[in-house]
C-alpha atoms as an extended CHARMM CRD file, in Angstrom:
* protein
*
       265  EXT
         1         1  MET       CA              3.0630000000      -30.1240000000      -51.9440000000  PROA      1               0.0000000000
         2         2  LYS       CA              6.4800000000      -28.6150000000      -52.4950000000  PROA      2               0.0000000000
         3         3  ASP       CA              5.8660000000      -25.6430000000      -50.2040000000  PROA      3               0.0000000000
         4         4  LEU       CA              3.9620000000      -27.6080000000      -47.5360000000  PROA      4               0.0000000000
         5         5  PHE       CA              5.0480000000      -29.8130000000      -44.6600000000  PROA      5               0.0000000000
         6         6  THR       CA              3.8510000000      -33.1850000000      -43.4200000000  PROA      6               0.0000000000
         7         7  ILE       CA              2.6290000000      -33.6210000000      -39.8690000000  PROA      7               0.0000000000
         8         8  SER       CA              5.8850000000      -35.4300000000      -39.0480000000  PROA      8               0.0000000000
         9         9  GLU       CA              7.9450000000      -32.4640000000      -40.2510000000  PROA      9               0.0000000000
        10        10  VAL       CA              5.8760000000      -30.0360000000      -38.1860000000  PROA      10              0.0000000000
        11        11  SER       CA              6.1170000000      -32.3350000000      -35.1690000000  PROA      11              0.0000000000
        12        12  ARG       CA              9.9050000000      -32.4730000000      -35.4520000000  PROA      12              0.0000000000
        13        13  SER       CA             10.3340000000      -28.7440000000      -36.0510000000  PROA      13              0.0000000000
        14        14  CYS       CA              8.0610000000      -27.6710000000      -33.1920000000  PROA      14              0.0000000000
        15        15  GLY       CA              9.2150000000      -30.3080000000      -30.7230000000  PROA      15              0.0000000000
        16        16  VAL       CA              5.7030000000      -31.6210000000      -30.1040000000  PROA      16              0.0000000000
        17        17  SER       CA              4.0560000000      -34.9640000000      -30.7350000000  PROA      17              0.0000000000
        18        18  ARG       CA              1.7980000000      -35.7920000000      -33.6370000000  PROA      18              0.0000000000
        19        19  ALA       CA             -0.9930000000      -36.3150000000      -31.0960000000  PROA      19              0.0000000000
        20        20  THR       CA             -0.5020000000      -32.7340000000      -29.8570000000  PROA      20              0.0000000000
        21        21  ILE       CA             -0.9340000000      -31.3360000000      -33.3660000000  PROA      21              0.0000000000
        22        22  LEU       CA             -4.1090000000      -33.3440000000      -33.8720000000  PROA      22              0.0000000000
        23        23  ARG       CA             -5.3450000000      -32.2010000000      -30.4550000000  PROA      23              0.0000000000
        24        24  LEU       CA             -4.8950000000      -28.5690000000      -31.4760000000  PROA      24              0.0000000000
        25        25  GLU       CA             -6.9580000000      -29.2520000000      -34.5800000000  PROA      25              0.0000000000
        26        26  SER       CA             -9.7370000000      -30.9390000000      -32.5920000000  PROA      26              0.0000000000
        27        27  ARG       CA             -9.8870000000      -27.9240000000      -30.2610000000  PROA      27              0.0000000000
        28        28  GLY       CA            -10.1830000000      -25.4790000000      -33.1240000000  PROA      28              0.0000000000
        29        29  LEU       CA             -6.7210000000      -24.0440000000      -32.5790000000  PROA      29              0.0000000000
        30        30  LEU       CA             -5.1460000000      -25.2260000000      -35.8290000000  PROA      30              0.0000000000
        31        31  ARG       CA             -6.3180000000      -25.7840000000      -39.3850000000  PROA      31              0.0000000000
        32        32  PRO       CA             -4.0560000000      -27.5220000000      -41.9370000000  PROA      32              0.0000000000
        33        33  ALA       CA             -3.2050000000      -25.5860000000      -45.0640000000  PROA      33              0.0000000000
        34        34  TYR       CA             -4.3590000000      -28.5670000000      -47.1080000000  PROA      34              0.0000000000
        35        35  VAL       CA             -5.9190000000      -31.9880000000      -46.5240000000  PROA      35              0.0000000000
        36        36  ASP       CA             -5.7320000000      -34.6210000000      -49.2480000000  PROA      36              0.0000000000
        37        37  GLU       CA             -9.2970000000      -35.9630000000      -49.4520000000  PROA      37              0.0000000000
        38        38  SER       CA             -8.2300000000      -39.2500000000      -51.0110000000  PROA      38              0.0000000000
        39        39  SER       CA             -5.5480000000      -40.1460000000      -48.4640000000  PROA      39              0.0000000000
        40        40  GLY       CA             -6.5180000000      -37.9980000000      -45.4820000000  PROA      40              0.0000000000
        41        41  TYR       CA             -2.9300000000      -36.7440000000      -45.2290000000  PROA      41              0.0000000000
        42        42  ARG       CA             -2.5340000000      -33.3250000000      -43.6850000000  PROA      42              0.0000000000
        43        43  TYR       CA             -0.1570000000      -30.6620000000      -44.9310000000  PROA      43              0.0000000000
        44        44  TYR       CA              0.9140000000      -27.4630000000      -43.2300000000  PROA      44              0.0000000000
        45        45  ASP       CA              2.5470000000      -24.1760000000      -44.2230000000  PROA      45              0.0000000000
        46        46  ASN       CA              4.8280000000      -21.6920000000      -42.4410000000  PROA      46              0.0000000000
        47        47  ASN       CA              1.8670000000      -19.9540000000      -40.8210000000  PROA      47              0.0000000000
        48        48  ASN       CA              0.6950000000      -23.2480000000      -39.3380000000  PROA      48              0.0000000000
        49        49  VAL       CA              4.1470000000      -23.8920000000      -37.8750000000  PROA      49              0.0000000000
        50        50  SER       CA              4.3810000000      -20.4420000000      -36.2740000000  PROA      50              0.0000000000
        51        51  TRP       CA              0.8150000000      -20.8760000000      -34.9690000000  PROA      51              0.0000000000
        52        52  VAL       CA              1.7660000000      -24.1480000000      -33.2440000000  PROA      52              0.0000000000
        53        53  MET       CA              4.8080000000      -22.4600000000      -31.7130000000  PROA      53              0.0000000000
        54        54  GLN       CA              2.6870000000      -19.5560000000      -30.4210000000  PROA      54              0.0000000000
        55        55  VAL       CA              0.1560000000      -21.9160000000      -28.8630000000  PROA      55              0.0000000000
        56        56  GLN       CA              2.9810000000      -23.7810000000      -27.1210000000  PROA      56              0.0000000000
        57        57  LEU       CA              4.2650000000      -20.4720000000      -25.7800000000  PROA      57              0.0000000000
        58        58  PHE       CA              0.8250000000      -19.6190000000      -24.4040000000  PROA      58              0.0000000000
        59        59  LEU       CA              0.5250000000      -23.0440000000      -22.7820000000  PROA      59              0.0000000000
        60        60  GLY       CA              3.9360000000      -22.5580000000      -21.1930000000  PROA      60              0.0000000000
        61        61  MET       CA              2.6860000000      -19.2570000000      -19.7650000000  PROA      61              0.0000000000
        62        62  GLY       CA             -0.1170000000      -21.1160000000      -18.0090000000  PROA      62              0.0000000000
        63        63  LEU       CA             -2.9890000000      -20.3040000000      -20.3590000000  PROA      63              0.0000000000
        64        64  SER       CA             -5.4980000000      -23.0890000000      -20.9480000000  PROA      64              0.0000000000
        65        65  TYR       CA             -6.7230000000      -24.2160000000      -24.3550000000  PROA      65              0.0000000000
        66        66  ASP       CA             -9.9540000000      -22.2940000000      -23.7250000000  PROA      66              0.0000000000
        67        67  ASP       CA             -7.9580000000      -19.1640000000      -22.8240000000  PROA      67              0.0000000000
        68        68  ILE       CA             -5.9740000000      -19.3990000000      -26.0660000000  PROA      68              0.0000000000
        69        69  LEU       CA             -9.1010000000      -19.9570000000      -28.1280000000  PROA      69              0.0000000000
        70        70  LEU       CA            -10.6760000000      -16.8840000000      -26.5130000000  PROA      70              0.0000000000
        71        71  TYR       CA             -7.5430000000      -14.8840000000      -27.3180000000  PROA      71              0.0000000000
        72        72  TYR       CA             -7.7610000000      -15.7280000000      -31.0120000000  PROA      72              0.0000000000
        73        73  ARG       CA            -11.5400000000      -15.3600000000      -31.2290000000  PROA      73              0.0000000000
        74        74  THR       CA            -11.3230000000      -11.8170000000      -29.8500000000  PROA      74              0.0000000000
        75        75  ASN       CA             -8.0820000000      -10.8530000000      -31.6030000000  PROA      75              0.0000000000
        76        76  GLY       CA             -6.4610000000      -10.4760000000      -28.1900000000  PROA      76              0.0000000000
        77        77  THR       CA             -9.0160000000       -7.9290000000      -26.9290000000  PROA      77              0.0000000000
        78        78  SER       CA            -10.8450000000       -9.9940000000      -24.2790000000  PROA      78              0.0000000000
        79        79  ALA       CA            -11.2610000000       -8.1840000000      -20.9580000000  PROA      79              0.0000000000
        80        80  GLU       CA            -12.2080000000      -11.5220000000      -19.3830000000  PROA      80              0.0000000000
        81        81  LEU       CA             -8.9370000000      -13.0810000000      -20.4990000000  PROA      81              0.0000000000
        82        82  LEU       CA             -7.0010000000      -10.0530000000      -19.2930000000  PROA      82              0.0000000000
        83        83  ALA       CA             -8.5320000000      -10.3940000000      -15.8150000000  PROA      83              0.0000000000
        84        84  ARG       CA             -7.7420000000      -14.1160000000      -15.6410000000  PROA      84              0.0000000000
        85        85  THR       CA             -4.1970000000      -13.6110000000      -16.8970000000  PROA      85              0.0000000000
        86        86  ASP       CA             -3.6050000000      -10.7310000000      -14.4940000000  PROA      86              0.0000000000
        87        87  ALA       CA             -4.8100000000      -12.8640000000      -11.5720000000  PROA      87              0.0000000000
        88        88  ARG       CA             -2.4390000000      -15.6260000000      -12.6740000000  PROA      88              0.0000000000
        89        89  LEU       CA              0.4100000000      -13.1240000000      -12.9210000000  PROA      89              0.0000000000
        90        90  GLN       CA             -0.2190000000      -11.8740000000       -9.3880000000  PROA      90              0.0000000000
        91        91  MET       CA             -0.1890000000      -15.4470000000       -8.1080000000  PROA      91              0.0000000000
        92        92  LEU       CA              3.1560000000      -16.0910000000       -9.8070000000  PROA      92              0.0000000000
        93        93  GLN       CA              4.5620000000      -12.8350000000       -8.4420000000  PROA      93              0.0000000000
        94        94  ARG       CA              3.5830000000      -13.8480000000       -4.9090000000  PROA      94              0.0000000000
        95        95  ALA       CA              5.2650000000      -17.2290000000       -5.3910000000  PROA      95              0.0000000000
        96        96  CYS       CA              8.4170000000      -15.5190000000       -6.7030000000  PROA      96              0.0000000000
        97        97  GLU       CA              8.4790000000      -13.1840000000       -3.7070000000  PROA      97              0.0000000000
        98        98  GLU       CA              8.2740000000      -16.1100000000       -1.2900000000  PROA      98              0.0000000000
        99        99  ILE       CA             11.0160000000      -18.0920000000       -3.0350000000  PROA      99              0.0000000000
       100       100  ARG       CA             13.2310000000      -15.0120000000       -3.3270000000  PROA      100             0.0000000000
       101       101  LEU       CA             13.0170000000      -14.3960000000        0.4150000000  PROA      101             0.0000000000
       102       102  ARG       CA             13.9780000000      -17.9720000000        1.2240000000  PROA      102             0.0000000000
       103       103  VAL       CA             16.8520000000      -17.9820000000       -1.2800000000  PROA      103             0.0000000000
       104       104  LYS       CA             18.1630000000      -14.7120000000        0.1080000000  PROA      104             0.0000000000
       105       105  GLY       CA             18.0010000000      -16.1050000000        3.6290000000  PROA      105             0.0000000000
       106       106  GLY       CA             18.0110000000      -14.2750000000        6.9250000000  PROA      106             0.0000000000
       107       107  GLU       CA             15.1820000000      -12.3290000000        8.4950000000  PROA      107             0.0000000000
       108       108  THR       CA             13.5490000000       -9.9560000000        6.0360000000  PROA      108             0.0000000000
       109       109  MET       CA             10.6310000000       -7.5140000000        6.0820000000  PROA      109             0.0000000000
       110       110  ARG       CA              9.2970000000       -5.8020000000        2.9930000000  PROA      110             0.0000000000
       111       111  PHE       CA              6.5430000000       -3.2030000000        2.9460000000  PROA      111             0.0000000000
       112       112  GLU       CA              4.3470000000       -2.5890000000       -0.0800000000  PROA      112             0.0000000000
       113       113  TYR       CA              0.8690000000       -1.7830000000       -1.3300000000  PROA      113             0.0000000000
       114       114  MET       CA             -1.0690000000       -4.4910000000       -3.1350000000  PROA      114             0.0000000000
       115       115  ASP       CA             -4.5900000000       -5.4130000000       -4.1730000000  PROA      115             0.0000000000
       116       116  LEU       CA             -6.2570000000       -8.4740000000       -2.6820000000  PROA      116             0.0000000000
       117       117  PRO       CA             -8.9850000000      -10.2230000000       -4.6770000000  PROA      117             0.0000000000
       118       118  GLU       CA            -12.4160000000      -11.0300000000       -3.3820000000  PROA      118             0.0000000000
       119       119  TYR       CA            -12.3640000000      -14.1080000000       -1.1700000000  PROA      119             0.0000000000
       120       120  VAL       CA            -15.2920000000      -16.4730000000       -0.6510000000  PROA      120             0.0000000000
       121       121  CYS       CA            -14.4330000000      -18.4610000000        2.4550000000  PROA      121             0.0000000000
       122       122  PHE       CA            -15.4480000000      -21.1320000000        4.8750000000  PROA      122             0.0000000000
       123       123  ALA       CA            -14.8270000000      -19.0690000000        7.9970000000  PROA      123             0.0000000000
       124       124  ARG       CA            -15.2290000000      -19.3100000000       11.7470000000  PROA      124             0.0000000000
       125       125  ARG       CA            -14.4000000000      -16.9210000000       14.5650000000  PROA      125             0.0000000000
       126       126  PHE       CA            -12.7260000000      -17.9610000000       17.8020000000  PROA      126             0.0000000000
       127       127  ARG       CA            -10.7550000000      -16.3680000000       20.5940000000  PROA      127             0.0000000000
       128       128  GLY       CA             -7.1310000000      -17.2510000000       21.1050000000  PROA      128             0.0000000000
       129       129  SER       CA             -3.8170000000      -15.9080000000       22.3290000000  PROA      129             0.0000000000
       130       130  THR       CA             -0.9940000000      -17.9680000000       20.8300000000  PROA      130             0.0000000000
       131       131  VAL       CA              0.2490000000      -19.1240000000       17.4480000000  PROA      131             0.0000000000
       132       132  GLU       CA             -0.5840000000      -22.6570000000       18.5460000000  PROA      132             0.0000000000
       133       133  ASP       CA             -4.2090000000      -21.6270000000       19.2170000000  PROA      133             0.0000000000
       134       134  SER       CA             -4.5060000000      -20.2810000000       15.6700000000  PROA      134             0.0000000000
       135       135  TYR       CA             -2.8760000000      -23.3580000000       14.1610000000  PROA      135             0.0000000000
       136       136  ARG       CA             -5.2120000000      -25.7550000000       15.9780000000  PROA      136             0.0000000000
       137       137  ALA       CA             -8.2860000000      -23.7240000000       15.0120000000  PROA      137             0.0000000000
       138       138  MET       CA             -7.2490000000      -23.5300000000       11.3470000000  PROA      138             0.0000000000
       139       139  TYR       CA             -6.3100000000      -27.2110000000       11.2150000000  PROA      139             0.0000000000
       140       140  GLY       CA             -9.6890000000      -28.1970000000       12.6350000000  PROA      140             0.0000000000
       141       141  LEU       CA            -11.5990000000      -25.9310000000       10.2600000000  PROA      141             0.0000000000
       142       142  TYR       CA             -9.6300000000      -27.2060000000        7.2640000000  PROA      142             0.0000000000
       143       143  HSD       CA            -10.4670000000      -30.7810000000        8.2400000000  PROA      143             0.0000000000
       144       144  GLU       CA            -14.1330000000      -29.8310000000        8.5080000000  PROA      144             0.0000000000
       145       145  ALA       CA            -14.1080000000      -28.1270000000        5.0830000000  PROA      145             0.0000000000
       146       146  VAL       CA            -12.7230000000      -31.2610000000        3.4400000000  PROA      146             0.0000000000
       147       147  GLY       CA            -15.2220000000      -33.4280000000        5.2950000000  PROA      147             0.0000000000
       148       148  ARG       CA            -18.0930000000      -31.2750000000        4.0520000000  PROA      148             0.0000000000
       149       149  GLY       CA            -16.9060000000      -31.6490000000        0.4750000000  PROA      149             0.0000000000
       150       150  TYR       CA            -16.1790000000      -27.9640000000       -0.0930000000  PROA      150             0.0000000000
       151       151  ARG       CA            -14.1380000000      -27.1190000000       -3.2090000000  PROA      151             0.0000000000
       152       152  LEU       CA            -10.9230000000      -25.5600000000       -1.8960000000  PROA      152             0.0000000000
       153       153  LEU       CA             -9.1360000000      -22.8230000000       -3.8410000000  PROA      153             0.0000000000
       154       154  ALA       CA             -5.5120000000      -23.7770000000       -4.4620000000  PROA      154             0.0000000000
       155       155  SER       CA             -4.5260000000      -20.3780000000       -5.8600000000  PROA      155             0.0000000000
       156       156  GLU       CA             -5.0650000000      -18.4730000000       -2.6040000000  PROA      156             0.0000000000
       157       157  PRO       CA             -3.5060000000      -18.9840000000        0.8440000000  PROA      157             0.0000000000
       158       158  LEU       CA             -5.3550000000      -19.6660000000        4.0600000000  PROA      158             0.0000000000
       159       159  PHE       CA             -5.5630000000      -16.5540000000        6.1960000000  PROA      159             0.0000000000
       160       160  LEU       CA             -6.5700000000      -15.2230000000        9.5860000000  PROA      160             0.0000000000
       161       161  VAL       CA             -8.4970000000      -12.0330000000       10.2320000000  PROA      161             0.0000000000
       162       162  ASN       CA             -7.0640000000      -10.6610000000       13.4810000000  PROA      162             0.0000000000
       163       163  GLU       CA             -9.1800000000       -8.1450000000       15.3950000000  PROA      163             0.0000000000
       164       164  ARG       CA             -6.2790000000       -6.5930000000       17.3230000000  PROA      164             0.0000000000
       165       165  ASP       CA             -5.0740000000       -3.0730000000       16.5480000000  PROA      165             0.0000000000
       166       166  ASP       CA             -2.5380000000       -2.5400000000       19.3560000000  PROA      166             0.0000000000
       167       167  PHE       CA              0.3340000000       -2.9530000000       16.8810000000  PROA      167             0.0000000000
       168       168  ILE       CA             -0.7460000000        0.2160000000       15.0590000000  PROA      168             0.0000000000
       169       169  ARG       CA              0.1520000000        2.1060000000       18.2370000000  PROA      169             0.0000000000
       170       170  GLY       CA              3.3690000000        0.1010000000       18.6470000000  PROA      170             0.0000000000
       171       171  GLU       CA              1.9320000000       -1.7170000000       21.6580000000  PROA      171             0.0000000000
       172       172  PHE       CA              1.6520000000       -5.3180000000       20.4420000000  PROA      172             0.0000000000
       173       173  VAL       CA              1.3000000000       -7.6230000000       23.4460000000  PROA      173             0.0000000000
       174       174  PRO       CA              2.3260000000      -11.2550000000       22.7980000000  PROA      174             0.0000000000
       175       175  ASN       CA             -0.1990000000      -13.8960000000       23.8410000000  PROA      175             0.0000000000
       176       176  ALA       CA             -3.0130000000      -11.4110000000       24.4480000000  PROA      176             0.0000000000
       177       177  GLU       CA             -6.3750000000      -13.0700000000       23.8400000000  PROA      177             0.0000000000
       178       178  VAL       CA             -8.1490000000      -11.5650000000       20.8240000000  PROA      178             0.0000000000
       179       179  GLY       CA            -10.8720000000      -12.3960000000       18.3540000000  PROA      179             0.0000000000
       180       180  ILE       CA             -9.5740000000      -14.2030000000       15.2900000000  PROA      180             0.0000000000
       181       181  THR       CA            -11.4260000000      -15.5600000000       12.2530000000  PROA      181             0.0000000000
       182       182  CYS       CA             -9.9740000000      -18.5220000000       10.3660000000  PROA      182             0.0000000000
       183       183  CYS       CA            -10.6360000000      -18.2610000000        6.6260000000  PROA      183             0.0000000000
       184       184  ILE       CA            -10.3270000000      -21.0070000000        4.0340000000  PROA      184             0.0000000000
       185       185  PRO       CA            -10.7690000000      -19.6790000000        0.4590000000  PROA      185             0.0000000000
       186       186  LEU       CA            -13.2260000000      -21.7010000000       -1.6270000000  PROA      186             0.0000000000
       187       187  ASP       CA            -14.0300000000      -21.9420000000       -5.3110000000  PROA      187             0.0000000000
       188       188  PRO       CA            -16.8150000000      -19.3070000000       -5.6020000000  PROA      188             0.0000000000
       189       189  ALA       CA            -18.7280000000      -21.4080000000       -8.1310000000  PROA      189             0.0000000000
       190       190  HSD       CA            -19.0600000000      -24.2570000000       -5.6210000000  PROA      190             0.0000000000
       191       191  ALA       CA            -19.1990000000      -22.3900000000       -2.2960000000  PROA      191             0.0000000000
       192       192  PRO       CA            -22.1230000000      -22.8670000000        0.1300000000  PROA      192             0.0000000000
       193       193  GLU       CA            -24.7010000000      -20.0990000000        0.4690000000  PROA      193             0.0000000000
       194       194  ASP       CA            -23.5310000000      -19.2100000000        3.9720000000  PROA      194             0.0000000000
       195       195  ALA       CA            -19.8760000000      -18.7480000000        2.9330000000  PROA      195             0.0000000000
       196       196  ALA       CA            -18.2320000000      -15.5470000000        4.1670000000  PROA      196             0.0000000000
       197       197  VAL       CA            -17.3640000000      -13.0210000000        1.4660000000  PROA      197             0.0000000000
       198       198  TYR       CA            -14.4090000000      -10.6730000000        1.8480000000  PROA      198             0.0000000000
       199       199  PRO       CA            -14.5720000000       -7.9860000000       -0.8670000000  PROA      199             0.0000000000
       200       200  ALA       CA            -11.5410000000       -7.1160000000       -2.9630000000  PROA      200             0.0000000000
       201       201  CYS       CA             -9.5550000000       -4.3610000000       -1.2870000000  PROA      201             0.0000000000
       202       202  ARG       CA             -6.3970000000       -2.2970000000       -1.3220000000  PROA      202             0.0000000000
       203       203  VAL       CA             -3.9800000000       -3.2260000000        1.4650000000  PROA      203             0.0000000000
       204       204  PHE       CA             -0.6820000000       -2.0810000000        2.8770000000  PROA      204             0.0000000000
       205       205  SER       CA              1.3420000000       -5.1680000000        3.6520000000  PROA      205             0.0000000000
       206       206  CYS       CA              4.4320000000       -6.4770000000        5.3470000000  PROA      206             0.0000000000
       207       207  LEU       CA              5.9640000000       -9.5720000000        3.7890000000  PROA      207             0.0000000000
       208       208  TYR       CA              7.9900000000      -11.2370000000        6.5220000000  PROA      208             0.0000000000
       209       209  HSD       CA             10.4880000000      -14.0850000000        6.3820000000  PROA      209             0.0000000000
       210       210  GLY       CA             11.6670000000      -15.3690000000        9.7360000000  PROA      210             0.0000000000
       211       211  SER       CA             10.6140000000      -16.9550000000       12.9960000000  PROA      211             0.0000000000
       212       212  TYR       CA              7.1790000000      -16.5450000000       14.5700000000  PROA      212             0.0000000000
       213       213  GLU       CA              8.9900000000      -15.9730000000       17.8650000000  PROA      213             0.0000000000
       214       214  ARG       CA              9.6680000000      -12.3790000000       16.7310000000  PROA      214             0.0000000000
       215       215  ARG       CA              6.0910000000      -11.6300000000       15.7450000000  PROA      215             0.0000000000
       216       216  ALA       CA              5.8000000000       -8.8270000000       18.3240000000  PROA      216             0.0000000000
       217       217  GLU       CA              8.7340000000       -6.9910000000       16.7200000000  PROA      217             0.0000000000
       218       218  VAL       CA              7.2990000000       -7.5770000000       13.2600000000  PROA      218             0.0000000000
       219       219  PHE       CA              3.8250000000       -6.3550000000       14.1850000000  PROA      219             0.0000000000
       220       220  ASN       CA              5.1860000000       -3.2580000000       15.9100000000  PROA      220             0.0000000000
       221       221  ALA       CA              7.5030000000       -2.4970000000       12.9640000000  PROA      221             0.0000000000
       222       222  PHE       CA              4.4880000000       -2.7960000000       10.6740000000  PROA      222             0.0000000000
       223       223  GLY       CA              2.5190000000       -0.4410000000       12.9070000000  PROA      223             0.0000000000
       224       224  ARG       CA              5.3960000000        2.0570000000       12.9530000000  PROA      224             0.0000000000
       225       225  LYS       CA              5.4530000000        2.0990000000        9.1680000000  PROA      225             0.0000000000
       226       226  ILE       CA              1.6860000000        2.6100000000        9.0600000000  PROA      226             0.0000000000
       227       227  ARG       CA              2.0040000000        5.6200000000       11.3830000000  PROA      227             0.0000000000
       228       228  GLU       CA              4.8910000000        7.0660000000        9.3730000000  PROA      228             0.0000000000
       229       229  ILE       CA              2.8600000000        6.9800000000        6.1780000000  PROA      229             0.0000000000
       230       230  GLY       CA             -0.2810000000        8.1980000000        7.9230000000  PROA      230             0.0000000000
       231       231  LEU       CA             -2.5660000000        5.4000000000        6.7510000000  PROA      231             0.0000000000
       232       232  SER       CA             -6.1260000000        4.9120000000        7.9920000000  PROA      232             0.0000000000
       233       233  PRO       CA             -7.1780000000        1.2730000000        8.4670000000  PROA      233             0.0000000000
       234       234  ALA       CA            -10.3180000000        0.2200000000        6.6180000000  PROA      234             0.0000000000
       235       235  GLY       CA            -10.6610000000       -3.1110000000        8.3920000000  PROA      235             0.0000000000
       236       236  PRO       CA             -8.8350000000       -5.6050000000       10.6210000000  PROA      236             0.0000000000
       237       237  VAL       CA             -5.4250000000       -6.9320000000        9.6610000000  PROA      237             0.0000000000
       238       238  ARG       CA             -5.1670000000      -10.2280000000        7.8100000000  PROA      238             0.0000000000
       239       239  LEU       CA             -2.3960000000      -12.7910000000        8.2030000000  PROA      239             0.0000000000
       240       240  LEU       CA             -1.8580000000      -14.7040000000        4.9740000000  PROA      240             0.0000000000
       241       241  GLY       CA              0.0370000000      -17.9260000000        5.5460000000  PROA      241             0.0000000000
       242       242  LEU       CA              2.5100000000      -18.6850000000        2.7520000000  PROA      242             0.0000000000
       243       243  VAL       CA              3.7580000000      -22.0620000000        3.9280000000  PROA      243             0.0000000000
       244       244  ALA       CA              1.5330000000      -24.3630000000        1.8660000000  PROA      244             0.0000000000
       245       245  PRO       CA              4.4280000000      -25.8180000000       -0.2140000000  PROA      245             0.0000000000
       246       246  TYR       CA              5.8760000000      -27.1590000000        3.0310000000  PROA      246             0.0000000000
       247       247  THR       CA              2.7550000000      -29.1240000000        3.9260000000  PROA      247             0.0000000000
       248       248  SER       CA              3.5830000000      -32.4220000000        5.6550000000  PROA      248             0.0000000000
       249       249  LEU       CA              7.2320000000      -31.3940000000        5.9290000000  PROA      249             0.0000000000
       250       250  SER       CA              9.1250000000      -29.9610000000        8.8530000000  PROA      250             0.0000000000
       251       251  ILE       CA              9.3720000000      -26.1770000000        8.5390000000  PROA      251             0.0000000000
       252       252  PRO       CA             12.5240000000      -24.6600000000       10.0540000000  PROA      252             0.0000000000
       253       253  GLU       CA             11.4230000000      -22.1510000000       12.6760000000  PROA      253             0.0000000000
       254       254  ASP       CA             13.2780000000      -19.3350000000       10.9060000000  PROA      254             0.0000000000
       255       255  ASN       CA             11.9020000000      -20.1260000000        7.4420000000  PROA      255             0.0000000000
       256       256  TYR       CA              8.2570000000      -19.0940000000        7.6690000000  PROA      256             0.0000000000
       257       257  VAL       CA              6.9200000000      -16.5890000000        5.1790000000  PROA      257             0.0000000000
       258       258  THR       CA              3.8740000000      -14.5850000000        6.2460000000  PROA      258             0.0000000000
       259       259  ARG       CA              2.1240000000      -11.5580000000        4.8380000000  PROA      259             0.0000000000
       260       260  LEU       CA              0.4540000000       -9.0730000000        7.1680000000  PROA      260             0.0000000000
       261       261  ALA       CA             -2.1440000000       -7.2160000000        5.1040000000  PROA      261             0.0000000000
       262       262  LEU       CA             -4.0570000000       -4.2170000000        6.4490000000  PROA      262             0.0000000000
       263       263  PRO       CA             -7.0070000000       -2.9140000000        4.3860000000  PROA      263             0.0000000000
       264       264  VAL       CA             -6.5820000000        0.8500000000        4.0050000000  PROA      264             0.0000000000
       265       265  GLU       CA             -8.7550000000        3.7300000000        2.8860000000  PROA      265             0.0000000000
């Protein structure tokens, strides 16, 4: 056993517990170089050590044990794993954008193209005119979704589909009554049959950090940018709320982060 290591040596070198190493074995993610049949002692080589380190790296990147097993089974060529990892990357990028805006401070608007995934939602349309109207409608719908036992989707923000288009002409009128649909993303595998489906789409967006009191200026600035580029809307604008981490806490009025997302042709 001169060139092999005990489980304690591997544990110490990799900075993981003995239980973790045994867990990797039970999940098919590690095979000892040698097992003494008489004593049951396990011995590992350099390849085993580097394998454990790579698995820990993958776990730190947010991959699950099943993801890692799929990676190795397909020699890293799984399109399914690529799609899941890419979706995770986009979620992390959105979180980084939000945090970066708050760290930078001050009112900020950033325009960009992005791709939105398909959303399966518990949705309901209402008519309202103020931010408070939208908040009450969304709060009530969220409460109803939980009461019905729907499986909520933590990876995606709640959003509103706003039927107004006056901002595209630079004529946003605050507190004008319009049709608005509240949308609560659900886990597609557990969504009810009558859930609303919003197909994946390309959007032009405005990521805004600041007070809702200036929403008319933000909407009109967004519309001005749309006209400058010459974009053609392919659907109503969506308002993605990015305040979930502040739930149950007081949100400073100048510290909201919202994404306006307009589907485009």
